[in-house]
Short mmCIF file of C-alpha atoms (C1' of nucleotides) in Angstrom, two decimals:
data_model
loop_
_atom_site.label_atom_id
_atom_site.label_comp_id
_atom_site.label_asym_id
_atom_site.label_seq_id
_atom_site.Cartn_x
_atom_site.Cartn_y
_atom_site.Cartn_z
CA UNK V 13 -60.30 -176.38 -113.38
CA UNK V 14 -57.99 -174.36 -111.23
CA UNK V 15 -60.11 -174.52 -108.00
CA UNK V 16 -57.70 -172.36 -106.08
CA UNK V 17 -54.77 -170.79 -107.29
CA UNK V 18 -51.53 -171.88 -105.60
CA UNK V 19 -50.77 -168.40 -104.60
CA UNK V 20 -50.46 -167.44 -100.88
CA UNK V 21 -52.94 -164.55 -100.98
CA UNK V 22 -55.75 -163.91 -103.45
CA UNK V 23 -54.19 -161.16 -105.30
CA UNK V 24 -57.28 -160.23 -107.17
CA UNK V 25 -57.65 -156.59 -106.35
CA UNK V 26 -60.57 -154.91 -107.97
CA UNK V 27 -59.94 -152.53 -110.69
CA UNK V 28 -62.00 -149.95 -109.01
CA UNK V 29 -59.94 -150.26 -106.08
CA UNK V 30 -56.62 -150.05 -108.07
CA UNK V 31 -57.75 -146.81 -109.53
CA UNK V 32 -58.16 -145.41 -106.19
CA UNK V 33 -55.11 -146.33 -104.57
CA UNK V 34 -52.91 -143.66 -106.31
CA UNK V 35 -55.37 -141.05 -104.69
CA UNK V 36 -55.01 -142.44 -101.21
CA UNK V 37 -51.23 -142.64 -101.77
CA UNK V 38 -50.93 -138.91 -102.71
CA UNK V 39 -53.13 -137.98 -99.76
CA UNK V 40 -51.14 -140.09 -97.39
CA UNK V 41 -47.71 -138.77 -98.75
CA UNK V 42 -48.86 -135.32 -98.15
CA UNK V 43 -49.86 -136.24 -94.47
CA UNK V 44 -46.44 -137.79 -94.21
CA UNK V 45 -44.59 -134.58 -95.16
CA UNK V 46 -46.70 -132.71 -92.71
CA UNK V 47 -45.53 -135.05 -89.84
CA UNK V 48 -48.86 -136.95 -89.31
CA UNK V 49 -48.20 -140.47 -87.87
CA UNK V 50 -51.49 -142.05 -87.90
CA UNK V 51 -54.88 -141.54 -89.61
CA UNK V 52 -58.38 -142.94 -89.36
CA UNK V 53 -60.33 -144.24 -92.29
CA UNK V 54 -62.84 -141.30 -91.83
CA UNK V 55 -60.23 -138.71 -92.09
CA UNK V 56 -58.30 -140.17 -95.07
CA UNK V 57 -61.51 -140.87 -96.76
CA UNK V 58 -62.79 -137.34 -96.37
CA UNK V 59 -59.48 -136.03 -97.72
CA UNK V 60 -59.53 -138.41 -100.66
CA UNK V 61 -63.28 -137.64 -101.21
CA UNK V 62 -64.75 -141.15 -100.80
CA UNK V 63 -66.96 -142.88 -98.36
CA UNK V 64 -65.07 -144.39 -95.30
CA UNK V 65 -66.44 -147.79 -95.79
CA UNK V 66 -65.27 -148.07 -99.36
CA UNK V 67 -61.82 -146.88 -98.14
CA UNK V 68 -61.55 -149.49 -95.61
CA UNK V 69 -62.70 -152.10 -97.96
CA UNK V 70 -60.17 -150.91 -100.52
CA UNK V 71 -57.31 -151.08 -98.09
CA UNK V 72 -58.52 -154.52 -96.71
CA UNK V 73 -57.53 -155.89 -100.26
CA UNK V 74 -53.89 -155.13 -99.35
CA UNK V 75 -54.16 -156.77 -95.89
CA UNK V 76 -54.94 -155.82 -92.51
CA UNK V 77 -52.76 -152.83 -92.10
CA UNK V 78 -54.90 -150.85 -89.64
CA UNK V 79 -55.05 -151.06 -85.79
CA UNK V 80 -58.43 -150.94 -84.43
CA UNK V 81 -59.28 -148.13 -82.13
CA UNK V 82 -56.44 -146.15 -83.69
CA UNK V 83 -56.34 -146.05 -87.42
CA UNK V 84 -53.45 -146.48 -89.89
CA UNK V 85 -49.83 -145.76 -89.50
CA UNK V 86 -49.27 -143.24 -92.36
CA UNK V 87 -45.78 -144.32 -93.18
CA UNK V 88 -46.48 -147.83 -93.17
CA UNK V 89 -49.51 -147.52 -95.43
CA UNK V 90 -47.57 -145.33 -97.84
CA UNK V 91 -45.12 -148.18 -98.27
CA UNK V 92 -47.72 -150.82 -98.72
CA UNK V 93 -49.67 -149.13 -101.18
CA UNK V 94 -46.61 -148.10 -103.11
CA UNK V 95 -45.33 -151.83 -103.06
CA UNK V 96 -48.82 -152.89 -104.46
CA UNK V 97 -48.80 -150.37 -107.19
CA UNK V 98 -45.34 -151.43 -108.16
CA UNK V 99 -43.83 -148.07 -107.34
CA UNK V 100 -41.00 -149.60 -105.13
CA UNK V 101 -39.36 -150.46 -108.25
CA UNK V 102 -38.42 -147.75 -111.17
CA UNK V 103 -40.47 -147.80 -114.28
CA UNK V 104 -38.69 -146.49 -117.38
CA UNK V 105 -40.94 -144.37 -119.59
CA UNK V 106 -40.55 -142.89 -123.06
CA UNK V 107 -42.90 -140.14 -124.53
CA UNK V 108 -43.58 -139.74 -128.03
CA UNK V 109 -44.61 -136.38 -129.42
CA UNK V 110 -43.02 -133.26 -127.98
CA UNK V 111 -45.68 -130.67 -128.36
CA UNK V 112 -47.22 -128.70 -125.67
CA UNK V 113 -48.55 -131.74 -124.20
CA UNK V 114 -45.37 -133.88 -124.43
CA UNK V 115 -43.56 -131.10 -122.82
CA UNK V 116 -46.13 -130.81 -120.04
CA UNK V 117 -45.64 -134.47 -119.38
CA UNK V 118 -41.83 -134.23 -119.37
CA UNK V 119 -41.86 -131.49 -116.99
CA UNK V 120 -44.34 -133.00 -114.58
CA UNK V 121 -41.80 -133.03 -111.90
CA UNK V 122 -41.24 -136.15 -109.84
CA UNK V 123 -44.04 -137.77 -111.71
CA UNK V 124 -46.13 -139.02 -108.95
CA UNK V 125 -43.26 -138.82 -106.43
CA UNK V 126 -40.75 -141.20 -107.84
CA UNK V 127 -41.24 -144.53 -109.50
CA UNK V 128 -41.02 -143.25 -113.03
CA UNK V 129 -38.05 -142.50 -115.00
CA UNK V 130 -38.46 -140.62 -118.33
CA UNK V 131 -35.82 -142.09 -120.42
CA UNK V 132 -36.40 -140.68 -123.85
CA UNK V 133 -38.45 -138.08 -125.69
CA UNK V 134 -39.27 -138.69 -129.36
CA UNK V 135 -40.60 -136.57 -132.31
CA UNK V 136 -40.86 -136.70 -135.97
CA UNK V 137 -40.31 -132.99 -136.44
CA UNK V 138 -36.54 -132.26 -137.28
CA UNK V 139 -37.05 -128.78 -135.97
CA UNK V 140 -37.79 -130.17 -132.55
CA UNK V 141 -35.19 -133.05 -132.57
CA UNK V 142 -32.06 -132.08 -130.86
CA UNK V 143 -33.78 -129.54 -128.53
CA UNK V 144 -33.37 -130.11 -124.89
CA UNK V 145 -36.49 -130.69 -122.79
CA UNK V 146 -36.69 -131.41 -119.12
CA UNK V 147 -33.07 -132.26 -119.30
CA UNK V 148 -33.33 -134.59 -122.07
CA UNK V 149 -32.46 -134.09 -125.77
CA UNK V 150 -35.20 -134.95 -127.99
CA UNK V 151 -34.55 -137.92 -130.44
CA UNK V 152 -35.86 -138.60 -133.82
CA UNK V 153 -38.72 -141.07 -133.85
CA UNK V 154 -36.79 -143.43 -136.06
CA UNK V 155 -34.49 -144.16 -133.23
CA UNK V 156 -37.40 -145.52 -131.16
CA UNK V 157 -36.69 -149.07 -131.49
CA UNK V 158 -32.98 -148.79 -130.65
CA UNK V 159 -33.55 -146.47 -127.51
CA UNK V 160 -36.54 -148.53 -126.10
CA UNK V 161 -34.42 -151.67 -126.36
CA UNK V 162 -31.35 -150.28 -124.82
CA UNK V 163 -33.03 -148.15 -122.31
CA UNK V 164 -35.39 -151.01 -121.25
CA UNK V 165 -38.61 -148.97 -121.57
CA UNK V 166 -41.54 -150.59 -120.48
CA UNK V 167 -44.24 -147.89 -120.71
CA UNK V 168 -44.60 -145.59 -123.59
CA UNK V 169 -46.71 -142.48 -123.59
CA UNK V 170 -48.20 -141.23 -126.81
CA UNK V 171 -48.60 -137.50 -127.06
CA UNK V 172 -48.75 -137.30 -130.85
CA UNK V 173 -51.25 -136.06 -133.15
CA UNK V 174 -54.11 -138.61 -133.80
CA UNK V 175 -52.92 -139.69 -137.05
CA UNK V 176 -49.54 -140.71 -135.92
CA UNK V 177 -50.57 -142.31 -132.75
CA UNK V 178 -51.53 -146.03 -134.17
CA UNK V 179 -48.18 -146.13 -136.01
CA UNK V 180 -46.17 -145.04 -133.05
CA UNK V 181 -47.92 -147.40 -130.86
CA UNK V 182 -47.24 -150.28 -133.34
CA UNK V 183 -43.56 -149.36 -133.12
CA UNK V 184 -43.53 -149.14 -129.27
CA UNK V 185 -45.25 -152.64 -128.93
CA UNK V 186 -42.92 -154.05 -131.66
CA UNK V 187 -39.92 -152.84 -129.71
CA UNK V 188 -41.09 -154.61 -126.56
CA UNK V 189 -43.17 -151.90 -124.72
CA UNK V 190 -46.14 -153.58 -122.70
CA UNK V 191 -48.09 -150.58 -121.15
CA UNK V 192 -49.07 -147.51 -123.21
CA UNK V 193 -50.55 -144.48 -122.14
CA UNK V 194 -52.60 -142.64 -124.86
CA UNK V 195 -53.35 -139.10 -125.18
CA UNK V 196 -54.21 -139.03 -128.79
CA UNK V 197 -58.00 -138.88 -129.48
CA UNK V 198 -57.95 -142.51 -131.22
CA UNK V 199 -58.87 -145.96 -130.16
CA UNK V 200 -55.50 -147.90 -130.33
CA UNK V 201 -55.20 -151.45 -131.46
CA UNK V 202 -52.75 -153.60 -129.52
CA UNK V 203 -52.11 -157.31 -128.76
CA UNK V 204 -53.95 -158.63 -125.62
CA UNK V 205 -50.76 -158.78 -123.67
CA UNK V 206 -50.40 -155.04 -124.00
CA UNK V 207 -52.19 -152.63 -121.46
CA UNK V 208 -53.52 -149.30 -122.91
CA UNK V 209 -54.81 -146.31 -120.89
CA UNK V 210 -56.34 -143.48 -122.59
CA UNK V 211 -56.73 -139.91 -121.40
CA UNK V 212 -58.82 -137.79 -123.46
CA UNK V 213 -59.29 -134.21 -122.87
CA UNK V 214 -62.17 -133.59 -125.27
CA UNK V 215 -64.20 -136.68 -123.79
CA UNK V 216 -64.02 -135.24 -120.39
CA UNK V 217 -65.35 -131.92 -121.60
CA UNK V 218 -68.19 -133.69 -123.46
CA UNK V 219 -69.16 -135.53 -120.46
CA UNK V 220 -69.25 -132.21 -118.43
CA UNK V 221 -71.53 -130.62 -121.25
CA UNK V 222 -73.90 -133.59 -120.87
CA UNK V 223 -74.28 -132.94 -117.11
CA UNK V 224 -74.44 -129.31 -117.72
CA UNK V 225 -77.25 -129.62 -120.17
CA UNK V 226 -79.10 -131.73 -117.51
CA UNK V 227 -78.95 -128.95 -114.93
CA UNK V 228 -80.22 -126.46 -117.52
CA UNK V 229 -83.09 -128.82 -118.56
CA UNK V 230 -84.27 -129.23 -115.07
CA UNK V 231 -84.29 -125.53 -114.25
CA UNK V 232 -85.93 -124.31 -117.46
CA UNK V 233 -89.62 -124.63 -118.01
CA UNK V 234 -90.33 -127.77 -119.92
CA UNK V 235 -91.92 -125.77 -122.89
CA UNK V 236 -89.19 -124.97 -125.29
CA UNK V 237 -87.94 -128.50 -126.04
CA UNK V 238 -85.60 -129.50 -128.81
CA UNK V 239 -86.08 -128.92 -132.43
CA UNK V 240 -86.42 -132.82 -133.03
CA UNK V 241 -85.97 -134.01 -136.52
CA UNK V 242 -88.52 -136.84 -136.50
CA UNK V 243 -87.93 -137.25 -140.20
CA UNK V 244 -84.76 -138.88 -141.35
CA UNK V 245 -83.91 -136.40 -144.05
CA UNK H 13 -92.57 -143.16 -103.54
CA UNK H 14 -91.96 -141.53 -106.68
CA UNK H 15 -92.95 -144.54 -108.50
CA UNK H 16 -92.91 -142.98 -112.09
CA UNK H 17 -91.28 -139.75 -112.89
CA UNK H 18 -93.76 -137.54 -114.76
CA UNK H 19 -91.19 -136.99 -117.70
CA UNK H 20 -92.20 -138.11 -121.10
CA UNK H 21 -89.22 -140.45 -121.57
CA UNK H 22 -87.10 -141.76 -119.01
CA UNK H 23 -84.02 -139.58 -119.33
CA UNK H 24 -81.92 -141.53 -117.04
CA UNK H 25 -78.90 -142.50 -119.20
CA UNK H 26 -76.43 -144.47 -117.17
CA UNK H 27 -73.07 -142.81 -116.46
CA UNK H 28 -71.08 -145.58 -117.98
CA UNK H 29 -73.04 -144.93 -121.25
CA UNK H 30 -72.60 -141.42 -121.03
CA UNK H 31 -68.96 -141.85 -120.93
CA UNK H 32 -68.92 -143.96 -124.04
CA UNK H 33 -70.96 -141.65 -126.10
CA UNK H 34 -68.11 -139.51 -127.15
CA UNK H 35 -66.04 -142.44 -128.20
CA UNK H 36 -68.94 -143.54 -130.51
CA UNK H 37 -69.37 -139.88 -131.79
CA UNK H 38 -65.66 -139.74 -132.80
CA UNK H 39 -65.75 -142.85 -134.74
CA UNK H 40 -69.05 -141.81 -136.44
CA UNK H 41 -67.65 -138.44 -137.25
CA UNK H 42 -64.73 -140.02 -139.06
CA UNK H 43 -67.00 -142.30 -140.79
CA UNK H 44 -69.06 -139.56 -141.88
CA UNK H 45 -66.15 -137.68 -143.21
CA UNK H 46 -65.03 -140.72 -145.26
CA UNK H 47 -68.49 -140.79 -146.81
CA UNK H 48 -69.88 -143.97 -145.09
CA UNK H 49 -73.59 -143.76 -144.96
CA UNK H 50 -74.58 -146.66 -142.52
CA UNK H 51 -73.02 -148.88 -140.15
CA UNK H 52 -73.78 -151.79 -138.15
CA UNK H 53 -73.40 -152.19 -134.35
CA UNK H 54 -70.94 -154.79 -135.15
CA UNK H 55 -68.60 -152.61 -137.13
CA UNK H 56 -68.97 -149.40 -134.88
CA UNK H 57 -68.36 -151.49 -131.85
CA UNK H 58 -65.36 -152.82 -133.31
CA UNK H 59 -63.93 -149.33 -134.15
CA UNK H 60 -64.78 -148.05 -130.69
CA UNK H 61 -63.25 -151.18 -129.01
CA UNK H 62 -66.33 -152.31 -127.31
CA UNK H 63 -68.79 -155.25 -127.31
CA UNK H 64 -71.52 -154.87 -129.81
CA UNK H 65 -74.25 -155.68 -127.56
CA UNK H 66 -73.03 -153.04 -125.23
CA UNK H 67 -73.12 -150.54 -128.10
CA UNK H 68 -76.56 -151.33 -128.97
CA UNK H 69 -77.80 -151.06 -125.27
CA UNK H 70 -76.15 -147.73 -125.01
CA UNK H 71 -77.69 -146.42 -128.10
CA UNK H 72 -81.01 -147.78 -127.17
CA UNK H 73 -80.89 -145.49 -124.24
CA UNK H 74 -81.22 -142.51 -126.72
CA UNK H 75 -84.19 -143.98 -128.70
CA UNK H 76 -84.60 -146.45 -131.30
CA UNK H 77 -82.45 -145.00 -134.00
CA UNK H 78 -81.29 -148.05 -136.00
CA UNK H 79 -82.99 -149.93 -138.76
CA UNK H 80 -83.00 -153.71 -138.28
CA UNK H 81 -81.27 -155.60 -141.09
CA UNK H 82 -79.45 -152.44 -141.96
CA UNK H 83 -77.73 -150.71 -139.08
CA UNK H 84 -77.57 -147.04 -138.19
CA UNK H 85 -77.50 -144.13 -140.51
CA UNK H 86 -74.26 -142.38 -139.57
CA UNK H 87 -75.35 -138.60 -139.96
CA UNK H 88 -78.24 -139.19 -138.02
CA UNK H 89 -76.58 -140.94 -135.29
CA UNK H 90 -73.90 -138.14 -135.14
CA UNK H 91 -76.70 -135.63 -134.60
CA UNK H 92 -78.59 -137.72 -132.01
CA UNK H 93 -75.48 -138.32 -129.91
CA UNK H 94 -74.52 -134.68 -130.23
CA UNK H 95 -77.85 -133.54 -129.12
CA UNK H 96 -77.83 -135.91 -126.08
CA UNK H 97 -74.31 -134.85 -125.18
CA UNK H 98 -75.28 -131.25 -125.45
CA UNK H 99 -73.11 -130.19 -128.26
CA UNK H 100 -75.60 -128.71 -130.45
CA UNK H 101 -75.31 -125.49 -128.39
CA UNK H 102 -71.89 -123.94 -127.71
CA UNK H 103 -70.26 -124.03 -124.23
CA UNK H 104 -68.00 -121.47 -123.09
CA UNK H 105 -64.94 -122.58 -121.45
CA UNK H 106 -62.08 -120.77 -119.57
CA UNK H 107 -58.81 -122.21 -118.94
CA UNK H 108 -56.79 -121.28 -115.75
CA UNK H 109 -53.06 -121.87 -115.79
CA UNK H 110 -51.09 -121.27 -119.07
CA UNK H 111 -48.16 -123.51 -118.50
CA UNK H 112 -47.32 -126.14 -121.02
CA UNK H 113 -50.57 -128.05 -120.11
CA UNK H 114 -52.70 -124.94 -120.52
CA UNK H 115 -51.02 -124.20 -123.71
CA UNK H 116 -51.68 -127.61 -125.07
CA UNK H 117 -55.44 -127.51 -124.18
CA UNK H 118 -55.81 -124.04 -125.70
CA UNK H 119 -54.25 -125.29 -128.87
CA UNK H 120 -56.17 -128.43 -129.06
CA UNK H 121 -57.74 -127.34 -132.28
CA UNK H 122 -61.59 -127.79 -132.71
CA UNK H 123 -61.95 -129.23 -129.26
CA UNK H 124 -64.07 -132.16 -129.78
CA UNK H 125 -65.01 -130.84 -133.27
CA UNK H 126 -67.03 -127.84 -132.18
CA UNK H 127 -69.27 -127.35 -129.24
CA UNK H 128 -66.72 -125.65 -127.07
CA UNK H 129 -65.57 -122.16 -127.27
CA UNK H 130 -62.47 -121.10 -125.37
CA UNK H 131 -63.53 -117.69 -124.15
CA UNK H 132 -60.43 -116.86 -121.75
CA UNK H 133 -57.09 -117.84 -120.43
CA UNK H 134 -55.92 -116.93 -117.15
CA UNK H 135 -52.50 -117.10 -115.25
CA UNK H 136 -51.12 -115.51 -112.04
CA UNK H 137 -47.66 -115.08 -113.69
CA UNK H 138 -47.27 -111.54 -114.79
CA UNK H 139 -44.67 -112.54 -117.27
CA UNK H 140 -47.18 -114.70 -118.90
CA UNK H 141 -50.18 -112.29 -118.76
CA UNK H 142 -50.47 -110.33 -122.01
CA UNK H 143 -48.93 -112.97 -124.18
CA UNK H 144 -50.98 -114.32 -126.91
CA UNK H 145 -51.84 -118.00 -126.94
CA UNK H 146 -54.11 -119.68 -129.36
CA UNK H 147 -55.34 -116.46 -130.54
CA UNK H 148 -56.15 -115.11 -126.99
CA UNK H 149 -54.59 -112.82 -124.96
CA UNK H 150 -53.53 -114.35 -121.47
CA UNK H 151 -55.48 -112.38 -118.62
CA UNK H 152 -54.50 -111.98 -115.22
CA UNK H 153 -56.17 -114.37 -112.72
CA UNK H 154 -57.50 -111.36 -110.81
CA UNK H 155 -59.91 -110.69 -113.53
CA UNK H 156 -61.52 -114.18 -113.48
CA UNK H 157 -64.77 -112.99 -111.84
CA UNK H 158 -65.25 -110.22 -114.27
CA UNK H 159 -64.66 -112.15 -117.39
CA UNK H 160 -66.47 -115.21 -116.24
CA UNK H 161 -69.52 -113.09 -115.74
CA UNK H 162 -69.40 -111.15 -118.92
CA UNK H 163 -68.47 -114.06 -121.07
CA UNK H 164 -70.87 -116.45 -119.69
CA UNK H 165 -68.42 -119.19 -118.84
CA UNK H 166 -70.07 -122.39 -117.65
CA UNK H 167 -67.12 -124.53 -117.78
CA UNK H 168 -63.74 -123.98 -115.97
CA UNK H 169 -60.61 -125.75 -116.68
CA UNK H 170 -57.90 -125.98 -114.02
CA UNK H 171 -54.42 -126.37 -115.45
CA UNK H 172 -52.61 -124.61 -112.58
CA UNK H 173 -50.16 -126.08 -109.96
CA UNK H 174 -51.70 -128.38 -107.32
CA UNK H 175 -51.35 -125.59 -104.68
CA UNK H 176 -53.23 -123.06 -106.60
CA UNK H 177 -56.01 -125.39 -107.62
CA UNK H 178 -58.48 -125.22 -104.92
CA UNK H 179 -58.28 -121.27 -104.66
CA UNK H 180 -58.92 -121.03 -108.56
CA UNK H 181 -61.74 -123.53 -108.17
CA UNK H 182 -63.39 -121.68 -105.59
CA UNK H 183 -63.10 -118.39 -107.57
CA UNK H 184 -64.70 -120.18 -110.39
CA UNK H 185 -67.53 -121.57 -108.51
CA UNK H 186 -68.06 -118.25 -106.88
CA UNK H 187 -68.21 -116.44 -110.30
CA UNK H 188 -70.90 -119.02 -111.34
CA UNK H 189 -69.14 -121.79 -113.03
CA UNK H 190 -71.10 -125.13 -112.57
CA UNK H 191 -68.62 -127.51 -114.14
CA UNK H 192 -64.90 -127.99 -113.62
CA UNK H 193 -62.26 -130.04 -115.39
CA UNK H 194 -59.51 -130.33 -113.13
CA UNK H 195 -55.77 -131.42 -114.37
CA UNK H 196 -54.27 -130.56 -110.83
CA UNK H 197 -53.28 -133.50 -108.73
CA UNK H 198 -55.56 -132.59 -105.83
CA UNK H 199 -59.10 -133.52 -104.77
CA UNK H 200 -61.15 -130.46 -105.21
CA UNK H 201 -63.87 -129.51 -102.67
CA UNK H 202 -67.07 -128.00 -104.45
CA UNK H 203 -70.70 -127.44 -103.57
CA UNK H 204 -73.04 -130.40 -104.44
CA UNK H 205 -74.62 -128.56 -107.51
CA UNK H 206 -71.11 -128.16 -109.20
CA UNK H 207 -69.67 -131.17 -111.29
CA UNK H 208 -66.01 -131.93 -111.21
CA UNK H 209 -64.10 -134.27 -113.49
CA UNK H 210 -60.54 -135.04 -112.90
CA UNK H 211 -57.84 -136.00 -115.11
CA UNK H 212 -54.57 -137.09 -113.48
CA UNK H 213 -51.59 -137.93 -115.46
CA UNK H 214 -49.62 -139.71 -112.69
CA UNK H 215 -52.59 -141.67 -111.45
CA UNK H 216 -53.02 -143.27 -115.02
CA UNK H 217 -49.12 -144.13 -114.99
CA UNK H 218 -49.56 -145.83 -111.59
CA UNK H 219 -52.41 -147.83 -112.66
CA UNK H 220 -50.35 -149.13 -115.62
CA UNK H 221 -47.47 -149.83 -113.33
CA UNK H 222 -49.69 -152.03 -111.14
CA UNK H 223 -50.67 -154.09 -114.25
CA UNK H 224 -47.21 -154.15 -115.55
CA UNK H 225 -45.87 -155.51 -112.15
CA UNK H 226 -48.75 -158.26 -112.25
CA UNK H 227 -47.41 -159.54 -115.71
CA UNK H 228 -43.85 -159.52 -114.32
CA UNK H 229 -45.00 -161.53 -111.18
CA UNK H 230 -46.88 -164.19 -113.24
CA UNK H 231 -43.73 -164.66 -115.55
CA UNK H 232 -41.02 -164.82 -112.90
CA UNK H 233 -40.65 -167.84 -110.71
CA UNK H 234 -42.46 -167.49 -107.39
CA UNK H 235 -39.31 -167.58 -105.43
CA UNK H 236 -37.95 -164.06 -105.10
CA UNK H 237 -40.90 -162.52 -103.26
CA UNK H 238 -40.97 -158.97 -101.78
CA UNK H 239 -39.04 -157.97 -98.78
CA UNK H 240 -42.05 -157.78 -96.65
CA UNK H 241 -41.70 -155.68 -93.44
CA UNK H 242 -43.75 -157.74 -91.10
CA UNK H 243 -42.92 -155.61 -88.23
CA UNK H 244 -44.36 -152.22 -88.16
CA UNK H 245 -41.27 -150.69 -86.57
"C1'" DA F 5 -96.74 -160.38 -152.28
"C1'" DC F 6 -93.84 -163.79 -150.09
"C1'" DG F 7 -90.30 -165.60 -147.53
"C1'" DC F 8 -85.44 -165.28 -146.46
"C1'" DC F 9 -81.81 -163.30 -144.22
"C1'" DC F 10 -79.80 -159.74 -141.62
"C1'" DT F 11 -79.44 -156.69 -137.64
"C1'" DT F 12 -81.62 -154.33 -133.95
"C1'" DG F 13 -83.55 -154.03 -129.35
"C1'" DT F 14 -84.09 -156.14 -125.00
"C1'" DG F 15 -85.24 -159.77 -121.23
"C1'" DA F 16 -82.70 -162.26 -118.19
"C1'" DA F 17 -78.41 -163.92 -116.04
"C1'" DA F 18 -74.04 -163.22 -114.21
"C1'" DG F 19 -70.59 -160.39 -112.43
"C1'" DT F 20 -69.14 -155.76 -110.01
"C1'" DA F 21 -69.37 -152.21 -107.21
"C1'" DC F 22 -71.23 -149.45 -103.15
"C1'" DG F 23 -72.46 -148.55 -98.48
"C1'" DC F 24 -74.83 -149.50 -94.26
"C1'" DA F 25 -74.40 -151.41 -90.04
"C1'" DC F 26 -72.22 -154.31 -86.82
"C1'" DA F 27 -69.20 -157.56 -84.33
"C1'" DA F 28 -64.43 -157.90 -83.50
"C1'" DA F 29 -60.32 -156.04 -81.74
"C1'" DG F 30 -57.57 -152.90 -79.75
"C1'" DT F 31 -56.53 -148.59 -76.58
"C1'" DA F 32 -57.00 -146.01 -72.33
"C1'" DG F 33 -58.30 -145.27 -67.85
"C1'" DG F 34 -59.34 -146.65 -63.27
"C1'" DC G 21 -57.99 -156.89 -64.39
"C1'" DC G 22 -62.29 -155.00 -65.96
"C1'" DT G 23 -65.04 -151.40 -68.25
"C1'" DA G 24 -65.78 -147.93 -71.60
"C1'" DC G 25 -64.59 -146.16 -75.99
"C1'" DT G 26 -62.77 -145.97 -80.66
"C1'" DT G 27 -61.83 -147.59 -85.08
"C1'" DT G 28 -61.17 -151.54 -88.27
"C1'" DG G 29 -62.71 -155.13 -91.15
"C1'" DT G 30 -66.59 -157.37 -93.22
"C1'" DG G 31 -71.43 -159.79 -94.15
"C1'" DC G 32 -75.06 -158.45 -96.69
"C1'" DG G 33 -78.67 -156.12 -99.30
"C1'" DT G 34 -78.90 -152.95 -103.26
"C1'" DA G 35 -77.96 -150.77 -107.33
"C1'" DC G 36 -75.35 -150.68 -111.42
"C1'" DT G 37 -72.89 -152.86 -115.61
"C1'" DT G 38 -71.91 -156.28 -118.85
"C1'" DT G 39 -72.85 -159.94 -121.66
"C1'" DC G 40 -75.57 -163.64 -123.75
"C1'" DA G 41 -79.07 -165.04 -126.52
"C1'" DC G 42 -83.16 -164.32 -129.11
"C1'" DA G 43 -87.56 -162.49 -130.69
"C1'" DA G 44 -89.13 -158.77 -133.28
"C1'" DG G 45 -88.73 -155.97 -137.17
"C1'" DG G 46 -87.40 -154.49 -141.83
"C1'" DG G 47 -85.29 -154.84 -146.33
"C1'" DC G 48 -84.39 -157.31 -150.58
"C1'" DG G 49 -84.87 -160.68 -154.25
"C1'" DT G 50 -87.89 -163.46 -156.87
#
DNA sequence: ACGCCCTTGTGAAAGTACGCACAAAGTAGG
DNA sequence: CCTACTTTGTGCGTACTTTCACAAGGGCGT
């Protein structure tokens, strides 16, 4: 059954909306810094690069925070979106893998303007362990369980080589981490209660290549064509 | 109008499918290296972390490359997906911004197992210009136009600070680049003929935080609740 | 050559997402 | 107070995506 959940408001915000809220938030924070007090859906949408109707529908999922004829109060909207995204509390993050990517992440100042605290950096390479990166001492990966437990890490970032990723992920999960951000080019296996998001540099490039090829196809005369192996060897 | 496009095959592959093809490709390349000859949609789907019906429908957009009762020939499928993604030709890439992230990208060996050639690295900081990174000498950003032209760069990667991103993007576009991969946390403005893809580290973390909060909400008793500013000041 | 079994390819249904267009609601000016 | 103007919030049609379920096709053993 469960005809109506007993919750006051239907908290079912669409995934697509959730993915755009951080974009709106960043745009709004920029406006707030510049002293803008209110903004219309039209203006904010144009800055965020989306359709204004979509923006309004997205925001309507959080509640009716706009004023008709005027627009949205910038500061208030920043607060509401932050709250919805869970940025009014601090999340503790640990990064595994201190190569160039791990360093880039560790130094990514402010990390989305507050909300995230990097508590630890891990690496398996003894030559790196002990180094100071972004104000933190790199720890050996074997201390992962201890540190995750004592620091209360809830988000694990994997910036290791592909072969180590699943192993590190398992250790994160075992230690109690329930969200993982994966930069390694592998599909991670996790229990259903754990969220994984993947960022894959080469996948993005390949998608661009696909569209790039399309453009070239359209402009070139249809003669050439691909050398198509009709035979399977 | 335009009831049927005059093209031989309907080349309209859904965006959602294109985004998954690189994942399948990587899984298949791994199998090929391990000597696997054929694979069923069920098995490949499970490795790629998707539903098997979805996998089959995705592949069906490329053509009927499977054999009923048997599965797909791994090598053949690798070739077909590569071809569709445009990886049978080489794409020339330039990276702007040689901080930690730019270095990580430059050193990302093989870059999706061939298909992409990094032709140049640019930076505005004279202390970095002249350094050798990943076998390339870092050039000053002011040589961007010359190099993009002479090297035939078609994909530009932006790994600069946010403030410089739009400027660098404009220069890329002006120099003839038609695809941009943006790692800076800004929304880029480009002409319609240019493709932009965005990778944003902090957005991904914020999405994770949202879901993390959800989990916490469900488990905690409904008492606490947020301190909700009912008044708009 | 036949029939069984396996796996693909796809029609159809269900679920999401998008964007137009407009009524509702608020401001501002007289 | 009333009218004109602005901008939100949303109902609705359309398009895309996912998933189910099964008929069609092909290999393999006998």
